[in-house]
Short mmCIF file of C-alpha atoms and ligand atoms in Angstrom, two decimals:
data_model
loop_
_atom_site.label_atom_id
_atom_site.label_comp_id
_atom_site.label_asym_id
_atom_site.label_seq_id
_atom_site.Cartn_x
_atom_site.Cartn_y
_atom_site.Cartn_z
CA MET F 1 92.82 240.55 326.02
CA ALA F 2 94.55 238.86 328.98
CA VAL F 3 95.42 235.25 328.39
CA ASN F 4 94.36 233.14 331.39
CA LEU F 5 97.16 230.60 330.91
CA PHE F 6 99.77 233.33 331.19
CA SER F 7 98.32 235.27 334.11
CA PRO F 8 100.22 234.97 337.39
CA LEU F 9 98.76 233.17 340.39
CA GLU F 10 99.34 233.61 344.12
CA LEU F 11 99.75 230.19 345.67
CA GLY F 12 100.29 230.25 349.42
CA GLY F 13 103.33 232.44 349.88
CA ILE F 14 104.65 232.17 346.32
CA THR F 15 103.64 233.53 342.93
CA LEU F 16 103.48 231.36 339.84
CA PRO F 17 104.36 233.40 336.74
CA ASN F 18 101.70 231.49 334.80
CA ARG F 19 99.14 228.74 335.37
CA ILE F 20 100.84 225.93 333.49
CA VAL F 21 102.12 223.14 335.74
CA ILE F 22 104.38 220.20 334.91
CA SER F 23 102.79 217.18 336.55
CA PRO F 24 104.88 214.84 338.72
CA MET F 25 106.27 212.01 336.63
CA CYS F 26 108.14 208.98 338.00
CA GLN F 27 111.28 208.27 336.00
CA TYR F 28 112.16 204.95 337.69
CA SER F 29 115.80 205.97 337.35
CA ALA F 30 116.86 206.60 340.94
CA ASP F 31 119.44 204.56 342.86
CA ASP F 32 118.15 203.57 346.33
CA GLY F 33 115.93 206.67 346.17
CA SER F 34 118.67 209.04 345.00
CA LEU F 35 118.20 211.03 341.80
CA SER F 36 120.67 210.29 339.00
CA ASP F 37 122.19 211.95 335.95
CA TRP F 38 119.01 211.06 334.07
CA HIS F 39 117.13 213.42 336.39
CA MET F 40 119.74 216.11 335.90
CA VAL F 41 119.04 216.15 332.17
CA HIS F 42 115.28 215.46 332.35
CA LEU F 43 114.53 218.07 335.04
CA GLY F 44 117.22 220.46 333.83
CA HIS F 45 115.60 220.89 330.50
CA LEU F 46 112.06 221.00 331.87
CA ALA F 47 113.25 223.70 334.32
CA TYR F 48 113.63 226.20 331.48
CA SER F 49 110.42 225.12 329.73
CA GLY F 50 108.67 228.27 330.97
CA ALA F 51 106.05 226.37 333.00
CA GLY F 52 104.83 228.32 336.01
CA LEU F 53 105.53 225.37 338.31
CA MET F 54 107.39 222.08 337.89
CA ILE F 55 106.64 219.29 340.36
CA LEU F 56 109.13 216.46 340.80
CA GLU F 57 108.04 212.85 340.64
CA ALA F 58 106.46 210.87 343.50
CA THR F 59 109.23 210.81 346.10
CA HIS F 60 108.81 208.30 348.86
CA VAL F 61 109.02 208.95 352.56
CA THR F 62 110.46 205.53 353.40
CA ARG F 63 112.53 202.98 351.50
CA GLU F 64 109.69 200.43 351.72
CA GLY F 65 107.24 203.08 350.51
CA ARG F 66 108.80 203.20 347.03
CA ILE F 67 106.74 201.87 344.16
CA THR F 68 109.76 200.28 342.45
CA HIS F 69 113.49 199.78 343.03
CA GLY F 70 114.02 202.81 340.74
CA CYS F 71 111.72 205.25 342.53
CA SER F 72 112.78 208.50 344.12
CA GLY F 73 112.92 208.88 347.90
CA LEU F 74 113.66 211.44 350.58
CA TYR F 75 114.44 209.09 353.44
CA SER F 76 118.22 209.42 353.70
CA GLU F 77 121.00 211.98 353.66
CA HIS F 78 122.17 210.51 350.34
CA ASN F 79 118.73 211.07 348.82
CA GLU F 80 118.71 214.64 350.08
CA ALA F 81 122.19 215.44 348.75
CA ALA F 82 121.44 213.89 345.34
CA MET F 83 118.18 215.81 345.00
CA LYS F 84 119.85 219.05 346.09
CA ARG F 85 122.48 218.62 343.38
CA VAL F 86 119.75 218.40 340.72
CA ILE F 87 117.62 221.22 342.13
CA ASP F 88 120.60 223.56 342.53
CA GLN F 89 121.32 223.04 338.84
CA CYS F 90 117.66 223.72 337.91
CA ARG F 91 117.82 226.95 339.93
CA ARG F 92 120.77 228.10 337.85
CA LEU F 93 118.63 227.64 334.73
CA SER F 94 115.32 229.21 335.82
CA ASN F 95 113.68 231.27 338.54
CA ASN F 96 110.32 229.54 338.18
CA PRO F 97 108.99 227.67 341.23
CA ILE F 98 109.79 223.99 341.73
CA GLY F 99 107.93 221.50 343.93
CA VAL F 100 108.19 217.88 344.96
CA GLN F 101 105.47 215.32 345.46
CA ILE F 102 105.89 213.14 348.56
CA GLY F 103 104.09 209.88 349.14
CA HIS F 104 104.10 206.22 350.08
CA ALA F 105 103.03 203.42 347.75
CA GLY F 106 101.45 201.16 350.41
CA ARG F 107 100.14 197.98 348.78
CA LYS F 108 101.34 199.13 345.34
CA ALA F 109 104.98 199.12 346.53
CA SER F 110 107.42 196.39 345.55
CA SER F 111 106.43 196.46 341.90
CA GLN F 112 108.27 196.34 338.60
CA VAL F 113 109.23 199.44 336.63
CA PRO F 114 106.91 199.90 333.62
CA TRP F 115 109.42 198.59 331.09
CA GLU F 116 109.75 195.34 333.10
CA GLY F 117 106.00 194.80 333.15
CA ARG F 118 104.52 197.05 335.88
CA LEU F 119 103.44 193.95 337.86
CA TRP F 120 104.42 192.90 341.40
CA LEU F 121 108.11 192.01 341.93
CA LYS F 122 108.77 188.31 341.49
CA PRO F 123 110.86 186.34 344.07
CA GLU F 124 114.05 186.72 342.01
CA GLN F 125 113.56 190.52 341.75
CA SER F 126 114.16 191.32 345.45
CA PRO F 127 110.59 192.06 346.50
CA TRP F 128 109.87 193.46 349.94
CA GLU F 129 106.98 193.28 352.37
CA THR F 130 104.22 195.79 351.62
CA VAL F 131 101.94 197.51 354.12
CA ALA F 132 98.44 199.00 353.83
CA PRO F 133 95.41 199.94 355.94
CA SER F 134 94.02 196.41 355.44
CA ALA F 135 95.46 193.13 354.18
CA ILE F 136 93.82 193.42 350.76
CA ALA F 137 95.90 193.11 347.59
CA TYR F 138 95.79 195.70 344.80
CA SER F 139 94.80 193.11 342.24
CA GLU F 140 94.90 189.39 341.64
CA GLY F 141 98.40 187.96 342.11
CA TRP F 142 99.76 191.10 343.82
CA HIS F 143 101.52 190.95 347.19
CA ILE F 144 99.04 190.80 350.06
CA PRO F 145 100.03 193.74 352.27
CA ARG F 146 100.42 193.54 356.02
CA GLU F 147 97.92 195.67 357.95
CA LEU F 148 99.68 198.63 359.56
CA THR F 149 99.65 198.89 363.35
CA VAL F 150 98.65 202.16 364.97
CA ALA F 151 102.27 202.69 366.07
CA GLU F 152 103.43 202.22 362.48
CA ILE F 153 100.81 204.70 361.24
CA LYS F 154 102.16 207.30 363.71
CA GLY F 155 105.68 206.51 362.48
CA LEU F 156 104.59 207.20 358.91
CA VAL F 157 103.22 210.62 359.87
CA ASP F 158 106.73 211.36 361.20
CA ALA F 159 108.26 210.02 357.97
CA PHE F 160 106.17 212.47 355.92
CA VAL F 161 107.34 215.31 358.16
CA SER F 162 110.96 214.23 357.91
CA SER F 163 110.78 214.17 354.08
CA ALA F 164 109.11 217.61 354.09
CA GLU F 165 111.97 218.90 356.24
CA ARG F 166 114.47 217.50 353.76
CA ALA F 167 112.50 219.21 350.96
CA LYS F 168 112.67 222.46 352.93
CA ARG F 169 116.47 222.20 353.24
CA ILE F 170 116.80 221.42 349.53
CA GLY F 171 114.92 224.66 348.88
CA PHE F 172 111.70 223.57 347.18
CA ASP F 173 108.93 226.15 346.81
CA VAL F 174 106.13 223.58 346.96
CA VAL F 175 105.44 220.25 348.63
CA GLU F 176 102.58 218.16 347.29
CA LEU F 177 101.15 215.23 349.30
CA HIS F 178 100.30 212.31 347.05
CA SER F 179 96.87 211.10 348.12
CA ALA F 180 95.70 209.74 344.78
CA HIS F 181 96.36 206.96 342.26
CA GLY F 182 95.80 204.17 344.75
CA TYR F 183 98.85 204.86 346.90
CA LEU F 184 98.88 204.71 350.69
CA LEU F 185 96.96 207.90 351.60
CA HIS F 186 94.34 207.05 348.98
CA GLN F 187 94.21 203.46 350.30
CA PHE F 188 93.17 204.89 353.67
CA LEU F 189 90.49 207.10 352.05
CA SER F 190 88.73 204.42 350.02
CA PRO F 191 86.28 201.94 351.56
CA LEU F 192 87.49 199.39 349.01
CA SER F 193 91.00 199.28 350.49
CA ASN F 194 90.40 200.45 354.08
CA GLN F 195 88.32 197.94 356.02
CA ARG F 196 89.83 198.61 359.42
CA THR F 197 87.58 198.51 362.45
CA ASP F 198 89.67 200.93 364.54
CA ALA F 199 89.62 204.76 364.50
CA TYR F 200 91.56 204.79 361.17
CA GLY F 201 88.79 202.77 359.55
CA LYS F 202 85.82 204.46 361.19
CA ASP F 203 87.20 207.82 359.99
CA ARG F 204 89.00 207.05 356.74
CA MET F 205 90.32 210.62 356.44
CA LYS F 206 92.06 210.37 359.84
CA PHE F 207 95.52 209.29 358.65
CA PRO F 208 95.69 211.52 355.52
CA LEU F 209 94.56 214.50 357.61
CA GLU F 210 97.09 213.71 360.36
CA VAL F 211 99.77 213.75 357.66
CA ALA F 212 98.44 217.02 356.21
CA ARG F 213 98.33 218.70 359.64
CA ALA F 214 101.81 217.54 360.61
CA VAL F 215 103.35 218.58 357.29
CA ARG F 216 101.52 221.92 357.43
CA GLU F 217 103.20 222.53 360.81
CA ALA F 218 106.62 221.71 359.41
CA TRP F 219 106.33 223.37 356.00
CA PRO F 220 106.88 227.15 355.86
CA LYS F 221 103.79 229.31 355.29
CA GLU F 222 105.81 231.50 352.89
CA ARG F 223 106.05 228.55 350.50
CA ALA F 224 103.09 226.47 349.20
CA LEU F 225 101.60 223.16 350.25
CA GLY F 226 99.19 221.14 348.16
CA ALA F 227 97.85 217.64 347.69
CA ARG F 228 97.00 215.48 344.75
CA ILE F 229 93.59 214.07 345.57
CA THR F 230 91.39 211.50 343.95
CA ALA F 231 87.79 212.21 343.00
CA ASN F 232 86.71 208.84 341.70
CA ASP F 233 87.74 205.20 342.14
CA TRP F 234 85.56 204.42 339.10
CA MET F 235 84.26 201.43 341.05
CA PRO F 236 80.89 200.85 342.75
CA GLY F 237 81.20 201.48 346.49
CA GLY F 238 84.48 203.39 346.06
CA HIS F 239 85.63 206.87 346.96
CA GLY F 240 83.71 209.34 344.80
CA PRO F 241 83.35 213.04 343.91
CA ASP F 242 81.42 213.96 347.09
CA ASP F 243 84.12 212.32 349.22
CA ALA F 244 86.71 214.34 347.30
CA VAL F 245 84.86 217.56 348.13
CA ALA F 246 84.72 216.61 351.83
CA TYR F 247 88.44 215.82 351.83
CA ALA F 248 89.38 219.01 349.96
CA ARG F 249 87.36 221.06 352.48
CA GLU F 250 89.32 219.50 355.35
CA LEU F 251 92.63 220.12 353.59
CA GLU F 252 91.62 223.73 353.04
CA ARG F 253 90.71 224.04 356.73
CA ILE F 254 94.15 222.70 357.67
CA GLY F 255 95.72 225.39 355.51
CA LEU F 256 96.74 223.64 352.31
CA ASP F 257 97.01 225.99 349.36
CA TYR F 258 95.83 223.81 346.49
CA VAL F 259 94.58 220.42 345.41
CA CYS F 260 95.24 218.68 342.10
CA VAL F 261 92.16 216.63 341.28
CA SER F 262 92.88 213.25 339.71
CA SER F 263 91.19 209.84 339.81
CA GLY F 264 91.66 206.09 339.40
CA GLY F 265 94.53 203.78 340.29
CA LEU F 266 93.03 202.17 343.39
CA VAL F 267 92.20 198.83 341.81
CA GLY F 268 93.52 197.14 338.71
CA HIS F 269 90.10 196.49 337.18
CA ALA F 270 88.48 199.97 337.44
CA ASN F 271 86.01 201.12 334.82
CA LEU F 272 87.76 204.24 333.57
CA ASN F 273 86.50 206.13 330.54
CA VAL F 274 89.50 208.17 329.48
CA GLY F 275 89.16 211.00 326.96
CA PRO F 276 90.31 214.61 326.46
CA GLY F 277 89.92 216.57 329.70
CA TYR F 278 88.05 213.67 331.33
CA GLN F 279 88.90 214.81 334.86
CA VAL F 280 87.98 218.48 334.35
CA PRO F 281 84.38 218.04 335.64
CA LEU F 282 85.82 216.52 338.84
CA ALA F 283 88.13 219.52 339.33
CA GLU F 284 85.28 221.90 338.60
CA LYS F 285 83.11 220.20 341.22
CA VAL F 286 85.81 220.60 343.88
CA LYS F 287 86.47 224.19 342.83
CA LYS F 288 82.78 225.16 343.02
CA ALA F 289 82.33 223.54 346.45
CA THR F 290 85.47 224.88 348.18
CA GLY F 291 87.69 227.94 348.31
CA ILE F 292 90.95 226.09 347.71
CA LYS F 293 92.93 226.60 344.49
CA VAL F 294 92.44 223.73 342.05
CA GLN F 295 94.64 222.11 339.42
CA THR F 296 93.07 219.96 336.74
CA VAL F 297 95.04 217.16 335.09
CA GLY F 298 94.49 214.41 332.56
CA MET F 299 94.45 214.32 328.76
CA ILE F 300 95.06 218.02 328.33
CA ALA F 301 97.50 218.70 325.53
CA ASP F 302 96.17 221.50 323.35
CA ALA F 303 96.81 225.14 324.30
CA GLN F 304 93.31 226.31 323.35
CA GLN F 305 91.77 223.44 325.34
CA ALA F 306 93.85 224.49 328.36
CA GLU F 307 92.97 228.16 327.96
CA ASP F 308 89.24 227.37 327.65
CA ILE F 309 89.28 225.38 330.92
CA LEU F 310 90.73 228.36 332.78
CA ALA F 311 88.54 230.92 330.98
CA ALA F 312 85.44 228.96 332.02
CA GLY F 313 86.60 229.03 335.66
CA LYS F 314 86.73 225.24 335.90
CA ALA F 315 90.20 225.24 337.49
CA ASP F 316 92.93 227.67 338.55
CA MET F 317 95.85 225.81 336.98
CA VAL F 318 96.29 223.33 334.16
CA THR F 319 98.65 220.45 334.90
CA MET F 320 100.14 218.27 332.19
CA ALA F 321 102.38 215.23 332.13
CA ARG F 322 102.67 213.49 328.76
CA ALA F 323 102.31 216.71 326.77
CA PHE F 324 105.59 217.88 328.35
CA LEU F 325 107.41 214.63 327.63
CA ASP F 326 106.23 214.87 324.05
CA ASN F 327 106.99 218.55 323.67
CA PRO F 328 109.10 220.30 326.33
CA ARG F 329 108.56 223.54 324.37
CA TRP F 330 104.80 223.39 324.99
CA VAL F 331 104.82 226.69 326.89
CA TRP F 332 106.82 228.55 324.25
CA HIS F 333 104.47 227.43 321.50
CA ALA F 334 101.37 228.26 323.55
CA ALA F 335 102.78 231.73 324.24
CA GLU F 336 103.39 232.24 320.53
CA ARG F 337 99.87 231.09 319.71
CA PHE F 338 98.35 233.63 322.11
CA GLY F 339 100.77 236.46 321.24
CA VAL F 340 102.45 236.41 324.67
CA LYS F 341 106.15 237.34 324.73
CA LEU F 342 108.24 235.08 326.97
CA ASP F 343 111.91 235.35 327.88
CA TYR F 344 113.82 232.47 326.32
CA PRO F 345 117.21 231.33 327.57
CA PRO F 346 119.56 233.54 325.50
CA GLN F 347 121.22 230.47 323.98
CA TYR F 348 117.87 229.54 322.42
CA ALA F 349 116.63 233.04 321.58
CA ARG F 350 116.99 232.46 317.86
CA SER F 351 114.45 229.66 317.96
CA ARG F 352 111.68 232.20 318.60
CA HIS F 353 109.67 232.34 315.40
CA ASP F 354 109.66 236.11 315.10
CA GLN F 355 113.49 235.95 315.07
CA TRP F 356 113.68 233.73 312.02
CA PRO F 357 114.59 235.34 308.70
CA GLY F 358 111.39 236.05 306.77
CA ALA F 359 109.55 235.49 310.07
CA ARG F 360 106.90 232.82 310.44
CA ILE F 361 108.55 230.33 308.11
CA ALA F 362 106.96 226.94 308.63
CA ARG F 363 108.83 224.98 311.30
CA ASN F 364 109.92 222.26 308.94
CA GLY F 365 110.63 224.45 305.96
CA TRP F 366 113.78 226.29 306.94
CA SER F 367 117.27 225.00 306.28
CA GLY F 368 119.17 227.17 308.79
CA ASP F 369 122.45 229.04 308.36
C1 LIG C 401 105.78 208.73 332.93
C2 LIG C 401 104.70 209.10 333.90
C3 LIG C 401 104.98 209.10 335.26
C4 LIG C 401 104.01 209.49 336.19
N1 LIG C 401 104.33 209.60 337.52
C5 LIG C 401 103.47 210.18 338.38
C6 LIG C 401 103.86 210.54 339.68
O1 LIG C 401 105.02 210.39 340.08
N2 LIG C 401 102.93 211.08 340.49
C7 LIG C 401 101.65 211.32 340.07
O2 LIG C 401 100.82 211.83 340.86
N3 LIG C 401 101.27 211.03 338.83
C8 LIG C 401 102.14 210.50 337.97
N4 LIG C 401 101.78 210.26 336.68
C9 LIG C 401 100.46 210.70 336.24
C10 LIG C 401 100.55 212.10 335.66
O3 LIG C 401 101.09 213.03 336.58
C11 LIG C 401 99.20 212.59 335.15
O4 LIG C 401 98.32 212.70 336.24
C12 LIG C 401 98.61 211.64 334.10
O5 LIG C 401 99.61 211.21 333.19
C13 LIG C 401 97.51 212.32 333.31
O6 LIG C 401 97.99 213.51 332.74
P1 LIG C 401 98.45 213.62 331.19
O7 LIG C 401 97.25 213.19 330.36
O8 LIG C 401 98.77 215.10 331.02
O9 LIG C 401 99.62 212.75 330.97
C14 LIG C 401 102.72 209.85 335.74
C15 LIG C 401 102.43 209.80 334.38
C16 LIG C 401 103.40 209.46 333.47
C17 LIG C 401 103.07 209.49 331.99
#
């Protein structure tokens, strides 16, 4: 019987060899936006994980749009050259598609990397001025952002396009717009963070859709364009599942090829009930109401759990973050579990369990030769 996880998927102009996606994951290890040797190793080894698509971490369209001093960017020639060096190396290791997530942190910019505390940057940590749709802080104590002018909003649309053009030159297969997790595009979508009285407040989708349209123009049709969207602020009066459906419909109309349905991150005190597959019902809702391809993400780690989501038609792709940090061989083990034969890099061919002497020896019970 065909295994859903390992069936190919047409996404825009590209084909994913399977439906397993490595979720974007900030590494906070860039230098003024430029990827480092850490990324070379981290992405290099995820590149040959067998996942049908790997998406690079949130990569910011301006210097001020970075979440932290260590965040990735695509706002300079240096950033572009450094990212190209890493991606060229990944291409030598695998033919599987690679994407990049582009975004702007808005009022959540100028913050500490997680291992420094994940709070706002203190005066001695070189903070910078943050911007947002309205002058409302993310949480108590956080920098109060400056409200963006209309001219600045237009400039940010251009910044998204410019980063997409850099991504095109680097040779990515996929660009993903980050409009979730409380970052700038999400800040425009939610009534809790967007209290503008101008056209960008009366129609909260206006700026995110302007970005989507402009990037769609610039990004080749023979590649794929998606967005990470949010389907719940988990706060009364916030952006909710019906708003996510309306937004996904507009993105589909503009010609985006997929959405990844996530939630949360808009405010520090949200009422989130996290558990296995907790965002799957949100993805399913968007999938049922639209024709756009849907990724589901969040607390998915078990291969059977992932397969069941796809078999039930709740999503088209399963996207995982922490499971891949924990076990970069997730795909190989899932393939083995479902009897699917994958090509391993030849250097690692002997790790395949059917190659071991006296095949199927318990992983921990073999002493090697
Ligand atoms: C280390 C780390 C970095 C992350 N960075 C990003 C990011 O750059 N962009 C994003 O949309 N989500 C980011 N996330 C969220 C994940 O992509 C994912 O949505 C979340 O962790 C839930 O999936 P999981 O349960 O499979 O980890 C990050 C998560 C982790 C653990």
